[in-house]
Amino acid sequence: MQDLARRLAAGDRRALARAITLVESTRPDHRAEAVALLAALPPRQALRIGLSGTPGVGKSTFIESFGLMLTGQGLRVAVLAVDPSSARSGGSILGDKTRMERLSRDPRAFIRPSPSRAELGGVARRTRETVRLAEAAGFDVVLIETVGVGQSETLVAEMSDLFVLLLAPAGGDELQGVKRGIMEMADLILVNKADGELRPTALRTVADYAGALRLLRKRPQDPEGFPKALPVSAVEGGGLDAAWAEMQALDRWRRDNGRFDRRRAEQAERWFRAEVRAGLLARLDREPAAGSLDRLGTEVAAGRTDPVAAAAEMLRLLE
Amino acid sequence: MQDLARRLAAGDRRALARAITLVESTRPDHRAEAVALLAALPPRQALRIGLSGTPGVGKSTFIESFGLMLTGQGLRVAVLAVDPSSARSGGSILGDKTRMERLSRDPRAFIRPSPSRAELGGVARRTRETVRLAEAAGFDVVLIETVGVGQSETLVAEMSDLFVLLLAPAGGDELQGVKRGIMEMADLILVNKADGELRPTALRTVADYAGALRLLRKRPQDPEGFPKALPVSAVEGGGLDAAWAEMQALDRWRRDNGRFDRRRAEQAERWFRAEVRAGLLARLDREPAAGSLDRLGTEVAAGRTDPVAAAAEMLRLLE
C-alpha cells in the first residue's frame, strides 16, 4: 500500500488507475486497502471544478477544448464523471473515449468514466475518493462532470471548489427550466455555442442569465460581480480563456479570504459524516443482519407483525 | 397502553389525539409506548387516499367539500397532512382550522396538521403511524394531503391506496410542468375550478391530461380506463360524486384482484425497512456516539484526519 501511495504521488498513471480500481471495489479486503491508501496520500490540492450540463449542450466538446487549453498551458487535468445513468446504459466509457479523443491521448490529461454503480450515493462516495487520488497524483485541475439528473448536481457541487453550469442558447421560456437551486449553486454560467448563427441567441441568453443571477441574493463566499454568466464556443474555442480567467480570479479571492479553506473543511466534515452513515447502513447487508431483515420483512408483508414492532426487534438484534 | 388502545378502538377522539401526540414525540420513553400501542391496534383498514396539489389549486376547499360529502353519507373521515414546509412557517395548524372550518366542526371528521418536524423523512414516519391510529379508531377514509414539494408526493403515494392529483385549469405549457414521475403515480387527476368562466378551460385541461395519461404505459394494477382525468368544482361541489365513484370502482377492482393486499404488503415491508434504517442512523445522535462523531468531525475539518479513515474509526467505535 505504501508502495502504491508512493508511485501515485510520483505521478505514475498506472498507479493512479490501479488505485481508482481499488477504491471502486466493494470487496471488504479491497476496501480496507483503499482506506489505508487514502490515509497515506500526500496533502496536495488541485482546483476542483464541478461541471454540469445536460446532453446536447456540447459538454464533451467543451471539456475537450477547455482541457486542451489547460494542458497547453502546462497544467495537468483529470476528468471524472458522476453519471447515475451510466451504470444502466453502460455507454459512458465508450462515449468518453470517442467524444474526447484528443484529450484522452494527451499525456497531461487523465479521463475516468463514472463508476458503474446504479446508486447515486455510491457513485458520489467513490468519486470523492477518486478526486483525492487525482490530487495526490499531482493533477492541477480536476474536472468533475455530471449530467443534470436528480441530485447529481448537488453532489458534484458538494465535492467541488467551483461549480460551473454549461447551458445552451435558449429562449426565455427555457430559461425558466433551470431550477433556482441549481442557479444558486453555480459560480459561473457558461452559455455554449456562441458561434455562427447561434451567436446572437447565445449572447441574449447570457444577458438573460446575468439578469437572473443579479436577482439572487449576493453570497458571502463571492466577490463583487459573481456569480457571472459568459458566452463560450466549445467548437471554435472562443471565450474559454476568459472563462478560465474568471475561475482563477474567483479561486484566488476565495483563497485570500479564507473561503476556500473553510469550504474544503466543511466538505470534508460532511463527507466524513456521510461515510459513517453509509457504513452503518451497510451493516444491514451483512450476515446475520441481512437474513434477519429478510425474515422479519416477510413476516411484516404477511401481516403477522406490525412494521414498527418488527423494526424495534431488528434494532435490538443489531445492538 | 392497553387502555389507550381500547379507547382508541372504541372511536374515542381524545384517545386518538393523545395517541397521535405520543407517536409524534421524540422522547425515548414515549417512543417505547408508541411502539407498544401500534402493536396492540386492531387490524382495521380504512381507504387511504393520498392527495397532492400545489397552493392555489383550491386543495383546502376541495378537502372540505369532498370530506363533507363523505361524512354526509355517514362515513368517518380523517384528514392528515404531510407538509415539510409547515415546520418552518408554523402556519399550517391555523390554516387548516380556518380553511376547513365546516369540516373541522363535523363530528364525523378529524383534521390533524402536519407534525412540526423539519425533516421530511421524520414527517413521513410519524404520518404513517398516524394513518394506522386513524384506521384503528374506525375512520373509513383517511385523506393524506401534501403540497407538491420535493419528495413529499412520493412519500404520500407510498402510504396510500389511491393517489389523487388535484390540478388547476391550465394552458398547454403548464401541463408540461407536471413531472412525468408524478403523472405515473396518479390514479386520478382532478382538474379543479370547473365552474364559472374557468369551466371551458378546465374541461380542455381534463382532455389534455386524459391524452397525456393515455400515452403512459398501462399499469398492471389498473383496470381498463385508468388512470383517469376528471373535472371537479370544489366551490360548487360539481363532479365530487363522480370522482368518489371512480375511486370506489378502482378500489373495488384492486381488492377483487388481490392488488390492494399486495400493495399494502409491499408498503408495510418498505415501511419496516425504512424504520430500521432510521433507527440505526438515530444511534449516531445518542451518547457516546454523538460525542465521538463531533470530535472526529472537528479533527477532519481541521485537516488532522482523513474523512475516510475517521469514518472507519467511528464505525469501529459503533461495533
XYZ file of C-alpha atoms in Angstrom:
638
model
C 0.000 0.000 0.000
C 2.851 2.395 0.882
C 4.390 1.479 -2.468
C 1.193 2.275 -4.371
C 0.877 5.591 -2.499
C 4.498 6.430 -3.358
C 4.116 5.619 -7.042
C 0.838 7.539 -7.137
C 2.478 10.583 -5.540
C 5.206 10.361 -8.196
C 2.508 10.872 -10.830
C 2.537 7.289 -12.153
C -0.624 6.952 -14.282
C -0.808 3.177 -13.974
C -0.644 3.518 -10.191
C -3.479 6.052 -10.352
C -5.614 3.734 -12.480
C -4.932 0.841 -10.095
C -5.750 2.991 -7.059
C -9.065 4.060 -8.623
C -9.975 0.450 -9.349
C -9.174 -0.275 -5.693
C -11.451 2.449 -4.275
C -14.237 1.402 -6.652
C -14.134 -2.207 -5.465
C -16.741 -3.378 -2.980
C -14.665 -6.323 -1.694
C -14.040 -5.862 2.043
C -10.277 -6.526 1.774
C -10.006 -4.008 -1.077
C -11.971 -1.502 0.986
C -9.531 -1.858 3.881
C -6.620 -1.314 1.492
C -8.391 1.726 -0.014
C -8.896 3.265 3.431
C -5.207 2.765 4.220
C -4.185 4.207 0.853
C -6.353 7.315 1.257
C -4.884 7.965 4.696
C -1.345 7.709 3.267
C -1.792 10.250 0.451
C 0.197 13.496 0.408
C -1.964 16.578 1.132
C -1.826 18.086 -2.359
C -4.665 20.295 -3.577
C -5.902 20.627 -7.138
C -8.547 23.107 -8.213
C -11.716 21.020 -8.241
C -14.182 22.267 -10.857
C -17.679 20.779 -10.910
C -19.314 20.986 -14.328
C -22.943 20.292 -15.062
C -24.647 20.264 -18.420
C -27.493 18.227 -19.866
C -26.915 16.133 -23.010
C -26.967 18.304 -26.109
C -25.281 21.413 -24.690
C -21.904 20.236 -26.015
C -20.386 19.234 -22.695
C -17.895 16.706 -24.101
C -16.722 19.176 -26.744
C -16.369 21.828 -24.052
C -14.343 19.535 -21.790
C -12.103 18.550 -24.702
C -11.460 22.200 -25.762
C -11.166 23.540 -22.216
C -8.980 20.617 -21.130
C -6.640 21.008 -24.127
C -6.322 24.748 -23.410
C -5.262 23.955 -19.839
C -2.811 21.196 -20.804
C -1.463 23.615 -23.450
C -0.555 25.908 -20.541
C 1.374 23.042 -18.942
C -1.335 22.126 -16.441
C -2.254 18.508 -15.695
C -6.000 17.867 -15.974
C -8.078 14.956 -14.668
C -11.655 14.490 -15.881
C -14.009 12.429 -13.703
C -17.677 11.751 -14.287
C -20.633 11.367 -11.943
C -23.389 9.862 -14.033
C -26.025 7.852 -12.197
C -27.449 6.680 -15.540
C -24.220 5.248 -16.955
C -24.489 2.172 -14.763
C -27.530 1.097 -16.718
C -26.686 2.297 -20.223
C -23.043 1.282 -19.950
C -22.347 3.616 -22.842
C -20.415 6.214 -20.905
C -16.978 4.582 -21.140
C -17.020 4.252 -24.894
C -18.584 7.691 -25.161
C -15.877 9.452 -23.159
C -13.095 7.921 -25.245
C -14.646 8.757 -28.594
C -16.061 12.162 -27.758
C -12.881 13.441 -26.119
C -10.473 11.731 -28.440
C -7.706 14.336 -28.493
C -7.837 14.997 -24.755
C -7.779 11.271 -23.980
C -4.485 10.953 -25.913
C -2.916 13.995 -24.176
C -0.192 12.824 -21.723
C -1.119 15.659 -19.317
C -4.774 14.563 -19.231
C -6.483 11.664 -17.473
C -10.112 10.728 -18.216
C -12.064 8.381 -15.987
C -15.704 7.491 -16.614
C -18.323 7.238 -13.898
C -18.003 4.170 -11.678
C -20.626 1.647 -12.763
C -22.836 1.557 -9.745
C -26.545 2.204 -10.034
C -26.948 4.063 -6.772
C -26.044 7.767 -6.843
C -24.765 7.814 -3.264
C -22.295 5.068 -4.090
C -21.100 6.871 -7.208
C -20.589 10.047 -5.180
C -18.614 8.248 -2.451
C -16.190 6.652 -4.914
C -15.838 9.834 -6.975
C -14.866 11.818 -3.865
C -12.103 9.311 -3.255
C -11.021 9.405 -6.897
C -10.741 13.203 -6.672
C -8.353 12.763 -3.729
C -6.314 10.207 -5.688
C -6.033 12.536 -8.700
C -4.922 15.391 -6.435
C -2.314 13.204 -4.799
C -1.073 12.173 -8.263
C -0.242 15.838 -8.904
C -3.076 16.925 -11.183
C -3.575 20.696 -11.111
C -7.202 20.756 -12.196
C -9.814 18.075 -11.503
C -12.937 18.475 -13.648
C -15.905 16.600 -12.203
C -18.650 16.454 -14.790
C -22.252 15.437 -14.341
C -25.479 15.366 -16.279
C -28.299 17.329 -14.714
C -30.105 14.305 -13.318
C -31.793 14.328 -9.916
C -29.428 15.079 -7.071
C -26.212 14.548 -9.037
C -25.585 18.297 -9.423
C -25.831 18.883 -5.686
C -23.433 16.011 -5.020
C -20.901 17.311 -7.536
C -21.139 20.899 -6.229
C -20.560 19.423 -2.761
C -17.181 17.998 -3.817
C -16.008 20.976 -5.916
C -14.257 24.270 -5.236
C -16.064 25.921 -8.140
C -19.330 24.893 -9.773
C -19.859 25.695 -13.451
C -23.128 25.313 -15.327
C -22.878 24.808 -19.092
C -26.062 25.779 -20.928
C -27.266 26.037 -24.499
C -28.606 29.218 -26.120
C -32.305 29.328 -25.279
C -35.481 31.362 -25.339
C -36.972 32.980 -22.251
C -39.238 30.010 -21.550
C -36.400 27.514 -21.365
C -34.530 29.824 -19.032
C -37.272 29.150 -16.504
C -36.433 25.461 -16.755
C -33.154 25.902 -14.849
C -34.101 25.217 -11.264
C -33.484 28.011 -8.791
C -31.481 25.667 -6.563
C -29.062 24.911 -9.396
C -28.700 28.625 -10.239
C -27.854 29.285 -6.609
C -25.092 26.669 -6.641
C -23.475 27.966 -9.842
C -20.367 30.149 -9.611
C -20.226 30.580 -13.358
C -22.840 30.051 -16.053
C -21.341 29.412 -19.478
C -23.627 29.628 -22.483
C -22.133 27.411 -25.170
C -22.495 27.568 -28.974
C -21.767 31.301 -29.078
C -20.650 30.831 -32.675
C -22.128 31.039 -36.190
C -25.850 31.557 -36.460
C -26.490 30.880 -32.785
C -24.149 33.624 -31.557
C -26.814 36.367 -31.213
C -29.132 33.979 -29.338
C -26.260 32.883 -27.099
C -25.371 36.488 -26.237
C -29.008 37.272 -25.447
C -29.178 34.145 -23.275
C -26.057 35.300 -21.411
C -27.741 38.640 -20.736
C -30.887 36.838 -19.529
C -28.952 34.645 -17.120
C -26.844 37.568 -15.941
C -30.102 39.348 -15.094
C -31.459 36.304 -13.309
C -28.222 35.912 -11.316
C -28.410 39.547 -10.181
C -31.812 38.787 -8.658
C -30.258 36.164 -6.398
C -29.005 37.445 -3.067
C -25.279 38.204 -3.020
C -23.428 35.320 -1.389
C -20.790 35.880 1.301
C -18.407 33.495 -0.460
C -18.337 35.679 -3.577
C -16.511 38.872 -4.572
C -18.360 41.669 -6.373
C -19.800 40.614 -9.718
C -20.119 36.871 -9.011
C -21.800 34.593 -9.941
C -21.258 35.517 -13.609
C -22.662 34.451 -16.973
C -20.357 34.292 -20.019
C -20.581 33.121 -23.646
C -18.268 30.371 -24.890
C -17.799 28.377 -28.071
C -16.525 24.884 -27.366
C -16.232 24.186 -31.107
C -14.245 27.335 -32.001
C -12.589 27.843 -28.635
C -13.927 31.374 -28.155
C -14.361 32.597 -24.574
C -12.549 29.656 -22.974
C -9.597 31.796 -21.840
C -11.982 34.407 -20.385
C -13.913 31.679 -18.547
C -10.673 30.261 -17.129
C -9.539 33.761 -16.071
C -12.832 34.221 -14.167
C -12.445 30.840 -12.473
C -8.910 31.731 -11.397
C -9.976 35.175 -10.164
C -12.776 33.695 -8.070
C -10.495 30.954 -6.751
C -7.814 33.484 -5.785
C -10.344 35.717 -3.997
C -11.715 32.788 -2.008
C -8.248 31.600 -1.042
C -7.234 35.108 0.059
C -10.397 35.431 2.145
C -10.196 32.027 3.822
C -13.342 30.911 1.964
C -11.505 28.188 0.071
C -10.154 26.513 3.213
C -13.461 26.881 5.031
C -15.385 25.267 2.164
C -12.908 22.389 1.999
C -13.154 21.900 5.774
C -16.956 21.840 5.666
C -16.953 19.447 2.706
C -14.513 17.108 4.456
C -16.664 17.021 7.583
C -19.847 16.349 5.600
C -18.000 13.650 3.662
C -16.934 12.040 6.952
C -20.493 12.067 8.292
C -21.889 10.666 5.014
C -19.279 7.859 5.146
C -20.302 6.985 8.701
C -23.987 6.843 7.773
C -23.299 4.752 4.654
C -21.044 2.403 6.623
C -23.644 1.981 9.334
C -26.407 1.175 6.834
C -24.094 -1.255 5.023
C -24.239 -3.461 8.129
C -27.791 -4.353 7.140
C -26.381 -6.101 4.054
C -24.073 -8.318 6.119
C -24.988 -11.619 7.749
C -26.600 -12.349 10.096
C -28.396 -8.957 9.876
C -29.402 -9.399 6.218
C -31.089 -12.725 6.963
C -32.993 -11.323 9.953
C -34.089 -8.348 7.889
C -35.470 -10.623 5.169
C -37.183 -12.903 7.670
C -38.853 -10.026 9.547
C -39.696 -8.296 6.257
C -41.577 -11.409 5.154
C -43.432 -11.518 8.484
C -44.453 -7.881 8.051
C -45.570 -8.344 4.431
C -47.670 -11.323 5.503
C -49.362 -9.147 8.127
C -48.140 -11.315 11.020
C -46.122 -8.476 12.574
C -46.551 -4.736 12.766
C -43.825 -2.812 10.810
C -42.830 -0.685 13.800
C -42.668 -3.623 16.224
C -40.637 -5.635 13.704
C -38.254 -2.696 13.260
C -37.813 -2.438 17.037
C -36.973 -6.159 17.143
C -34.495 -5.813 14.279
C -32.782 -2.896 16.025
C -32.450 -4.972 19.189
C -30.704 -7.680 17.146
C -28.285 -5.017 15.920
C -27.403 -3.709 19.398
C -51.227 1.404 26.951
C -53.803 -1.353 26.617
C -56.309 1.180 27.958
C -55.388 3.796 25.364
C -55.575 1.161 22.594
C -59.012 0.104 23.847
C -60.382 3.656 23.989
C -58.890 4.382 20.574
C -60.531 1.280 19.095
C -63.846 2.474 20.568
C -63.523 5.615 18.443
C -62.705 7.991 21.311
C -61.415 11.184 19.656
C -59.477 12.347 22.704
C -57.722 8.981 22.826
C -56.833 9.382 19.135
C -55.439 12.875 19.701
C -53.402 11.615 22.681
C -52.113 8.652 20.681
C -51.010 10.928 17.836
C -49.169 13.197 20.258
C -47.479 10.072 21.604
C -46.227 8.842 18.207
C -45.046 12.352 17.338
C -42.948 12.616 20.493
C -39.217 12.027 20.229
C -38.765 11.137 23.929
C -37.392 7.582 24.202
C -39.996 6.511 26.811
C -42.797 7.888 24.627
C -41.345 6.054 21.632
C -41.398 2.761 23.527
C -45.034 3.374 24.493
C -45.870 4.266 20.866
C -44.304 1.033 19.594
C -46.338 -0.970 22.124
C -49.514 0.931 21.203
C -49.067 0.366 17.450
C -48.568 -3.362 18.029
C -51.791 -3.516 20.087
C -54.066 -1.882 17.483
C -56.938 -3.816 15.899
C -56.304 -4.645 12.205
C -58.937 -2.318 10.733
C -58.478 -0.906 7.250
C -59.639 2.473 6.002
C -59.370 3.574 2.388
C -56.187 5.646 2.349
C -56.339 8.396 -0.264
C -53.198 10.411 -0.983
C -53.934 13.886 -2.331
C -51.397 16.229 -3.826
C -51.965 19.757 -5.033
C -49.814 22.877 -5.030
C -51.023 26.002 -3.207
C -53.577 27.858 -5.311
C -55.371 24.877 -6.839
C -58.015 25.025 -4.105
C -56.920 21.966 -2.159
C -58.379 23.027 1.203
C -61.719 23.889 -0.406
C -61.689 20.540 -2.197
C -60.943 18.626 1.014
C -63.707 20.500 2.833
C -66.304 19.836 0.099
C -65.204 16.256 -0.568
C -64.941 15.499 3.149
C -68.411 16.913 3.881
C -69.872 14.863 1.030
C -68.373 11.689 2.568
C -69.485 12.489 6.125
C -72.923 13.301 4.653
C -73.007 9.662 3.505
C -72.315 8.552 7.069
C -68.605 7.892 6.528
C -65.988 8.933 9.080
C -63.131 10.923 7.509
C -59.670 11.699 8.873
C -57.522 14.360 7.164
C -53.768 14.232 7.748
C -51.123 16.477 6.212
C -47.558 15.862 5.097
C -46.060 19.278 4.652
C -42.283 19.529 5.024
C -42.516 23.330 4.946
C -45.002 23.700 7.800
C -42.280 23.062 10.370
C -40.707 26.345 9.420
C -43.720 28.505 8.640
C -45.728 27.154 11.552
C -48.804 28.456 9.766
C -50.295 25.109 8.849
C -52.258 24.469 12.053
C -54.094 27.776 11.993
C -54.545 27.445 8.235
C -56.209 24.017 8.420
C -58.682 25.156 11.052
C -59.737 28.299 9.211
C -59.722 26.956 5.685
C -61.714 23.831 6.533
C -63.971 25.417 9.084
C -67.124 23.390 8.463
C -65.315 20.065 8.130
C -63.331 20.719 11.318
C -66.607 21.119 13.256
C -68.107 17.935 11.754
C -68.267 15.179 14.422
C -67.525 12.535 11.776
C -64.353 14.328 10.660
C -60.927 14.563 12.254
C -58.288 17.006 10.966
C -54.662 16.776 12.000
C -51.992 19.142 10.643
C -48.520 18.025 9.618
C -46.228 17.129 12.525
C -43.837 20.014 13.083
C -40.577 18.411 12.183
C -38.301 19.986 9.604
C -37.069 16.741 8.076
C -39.358 15.119 5.505
C -38.380 11.577 6.459
C -39.440 12.216 10.054
C -42.755 13.703 8.949
C -43.398 10.649 6.761
C -42.597 8.203 9.584
C -44.968 9.837 12.041
C -47.701 10.274 9.427
C -47.594 6.540 8.585
C -48.186 5.804 12.242
C -50.979 8.380 12.469
C -52.685 6.716 9.496
C -52.639 3.417 11.431
C -54.079 5.148 14.510
C -56.903 6.727 12.479
C -57.714 3.340 10.929
C -57.788 1.688 14.325
C -60.111 4.450 15.577
C -62.633 3.343 12.955
C -62.278 6.032 10.290
C -63.494 4.825 6.896
C -61.465 7.202 4.748
C -58.057 8.651 5.582
C -57.101 11.582 3.344
C -53.367 12.257 3.375
C -52.717 15.605 1.761
C -49.430 17.077 0.645
C -48.122 20.061 -1.247
C -46.064 19.193 -4.285
C -42.708 19.846 -2.665
C -39.662 17.692 -3.350
C -40.165 14.060 -2.435
C -43.330 14.561 -0.395
C -45.604 13.284 -3.191
C -43.663 10.049 -3.497
C -43.812 9.534 0.271
C -47.563 10.135 0.382
C -48.224 7.860 -2.620
C -46.152 5.253 -0.789
C -48.545 5.255 2.187
C -51.808 5.472 0.194
C -54.131 3.003 -1.508
C -55.098 5.597 -4.121
C -53.165 8.658 -5.196
C -55.097 11.681 -6.458
C -53.585 14.715 -8.110
C -55.565 17.968 -7.870
C -54.664 20.456 -10.583
C -55.838 23.868 -11.753
C -57.106 24.638 -15.260
C -54.018 25.416 -17.327
C -52.621 26.044 -20.776
C -50.563 23.508 -22.705
C -47.283 24.909 -21.421
C -48.175 24.488 -17.782
C -49.273 20.922 -18.467
C -45.631 20.197 -19.222
C -44.814 21.360 -15.709
C -46.324 18.257 -14.102
C -43.411 15.870 -13.763
C -43.732 12.563 -15.545
C -42.976 10.694 -12.324
C -45.933 12.355 -10.582
C -48.237 11.591 -13.511
C -47.188 7.949 -13.302
C -48.076 7.779 -9.604
C -51.533 9.329 -10.051
C -54.600 7.071 -10.128
C -56.899 10.010 -10.715
C -56.227 13.531 -11.929
C -58.885 16.024 -10.844
C -58.944 19.412 -12.548
C -60.495 21.839 -10.087
C -62.339 25.117 -10.740
C -64.548 23.601 -13.434
C -67.102 26.318 -12.726
C -67.997 29.801 -13.993
C -65.638 31.375 -16.510
C -62.916 28.796 -15.991
C -65.128 25.827 -16.856
C -64.215 25.650 -20.594
C -60.506 25.883 -19.749
C -60.906 23.206 -17.076
C -62.640 20.837 -19.496
C -59.917 21.398 -22.094
C -57.283 20.739 -19.423
C -59.033 17.481 -18.499
C -58.881 16.416 -22.154
C -55.190 17.349 -22.303
C -54.349 15.291 -19.210
C -56.507 12.398 -20.379
C -54.469 12.397 -23.586
C -51.207 12.537 -21.664
C -52.313 9.690 -19.400
C -53.127 7.510 -22.417
C -49.518 7.905 -23.546
C -48.295 6.306 -20.344
C -47.973 2.544 -20.425
C -50.966 0.721 -18.963
C -50.209 -0.392 -15.426
C -50.903 -3.936 -14.187
C -52.552 -2.560 -11.039
C -55.250 -0.769 -13.074
C -58.458 -1.833 -14.780
C -59.289 -0.568 -18.286
C -59.603 3.207 -18.482
C -57.388 4.082 -15.503
C -55.665 6.359 -14.611
C -58.429 8.889 -15.390
C -58.758 12.670 -15.552
C -61.999 14.344 -14.395
C -63.266 17.898 -13.841
C -64.435 18.978 -10.377
C -65.617 22.157 -8.731
C -64.667 22.303 -5.069
C -66.586 25.570 -4.630
C -69.856 24.387 -6.217
C -69.459 20.694 -5.424
C -69.751 19.579 -9.060
C -68.061 16.313 -10.034
C -67.244 15.277 -6.464
C -69.686 12.354 -6.507
C -68.320 11.186 -9.861
C -64.770 11.405 -8.536
C -65.737 9.386 -5.451
C -67.475 6.775 -7.627
C -64.277 6.357 -9.672
C -62.195 5.996 -6.518
C -64.538 3.323 -5.205
C -64.593 1.495 -8.554
C -60.804 1.419 -8.717
C -60.555 0.361 -5.074
C -63.061 -2.461 -5.592
C -61.250 -3.712 -8.706
C -57.922 -3.774 -6.886
C -59.389 -5.579 -3.879
C -61.035 -8.161 -6.142
C -57.786 -8.740 -7.991
C -55.546 -9.013 -4.941
C -53.799 -5.768 -5.896
C -54.962 -3.959 -2.775
C -53.499 -6.535 -0.391
C -50.303 -6.856 -2.376
C -49.762 -3.081 -2.352
C -50.376 -2.924 1.408
C -47.963 -5.808 1.971
C -45.224 -4.133 -0.097
C -45.811 -0.810 1.657
C -45.624 -2.452 5.076
C -42.339 -4.145 4.218
C -40.814 -0.915 2.866
C -42.060 0.903 5.969
C -40.365 -1.729 8.153
C -37.065 -1.373 6.264
C -37.231 2.447 6.409
C -37.862 2.252 10.181
C -34.826 0.012 10.631
C -32.590 2.378 8.655
C -33.876 5.439 10.511
C -33.464 3.680 13.867
C -29.923 2.654 13.023
C -28.945 6.185 11.988
C -30.585 7.604 15.122
C -27.863 5.842 17.140
C -25.459 8.487 15.880
C -27.429 11.077 17.866
C -27.063 9.163 21.144
C -24.122 9.373 23.530
C -21.349 8.351 23.457
C -21.610 8.096 19.626
C -22.695 11.723 19.176
C -19.676 12.995 21.099
C -17.244 10.830 19.126
C -18.833 11.958 15.865
C -18.377 15.610 16.817
C -14.806 15.070 17.992
C -13.786 13.200 14.825
C -15.703 15.689 12.670
C -13.659 18.519 14.163
C -10.433 16.579 13.518
C -11.458 16.070 9.885
C -12.450 19.724 9.384
C -9.097 20.797 10.826
C -7.317 18.568 8.310
C -5.735 16.413 11.018
C -7.515 13.247 9.854
C -8.668 11.930 6.514
C -12.503 11.706 6.212
C -12.463 8.034 5.210
C -10.017 6.987 7.945
C -12.032 8.914 10.530
C -15.232 7.220 9.335
C -13.574 3.812 9.658
C -12.577 4.694 13.230
C -16.090 5.898 14.047
C -17.590 2.678 12.681
C -15.206 0.624 14.854
C -16.480 2.555 17.893
C -20.026 1.609 16.860
C -19.320 -2.141 16.545
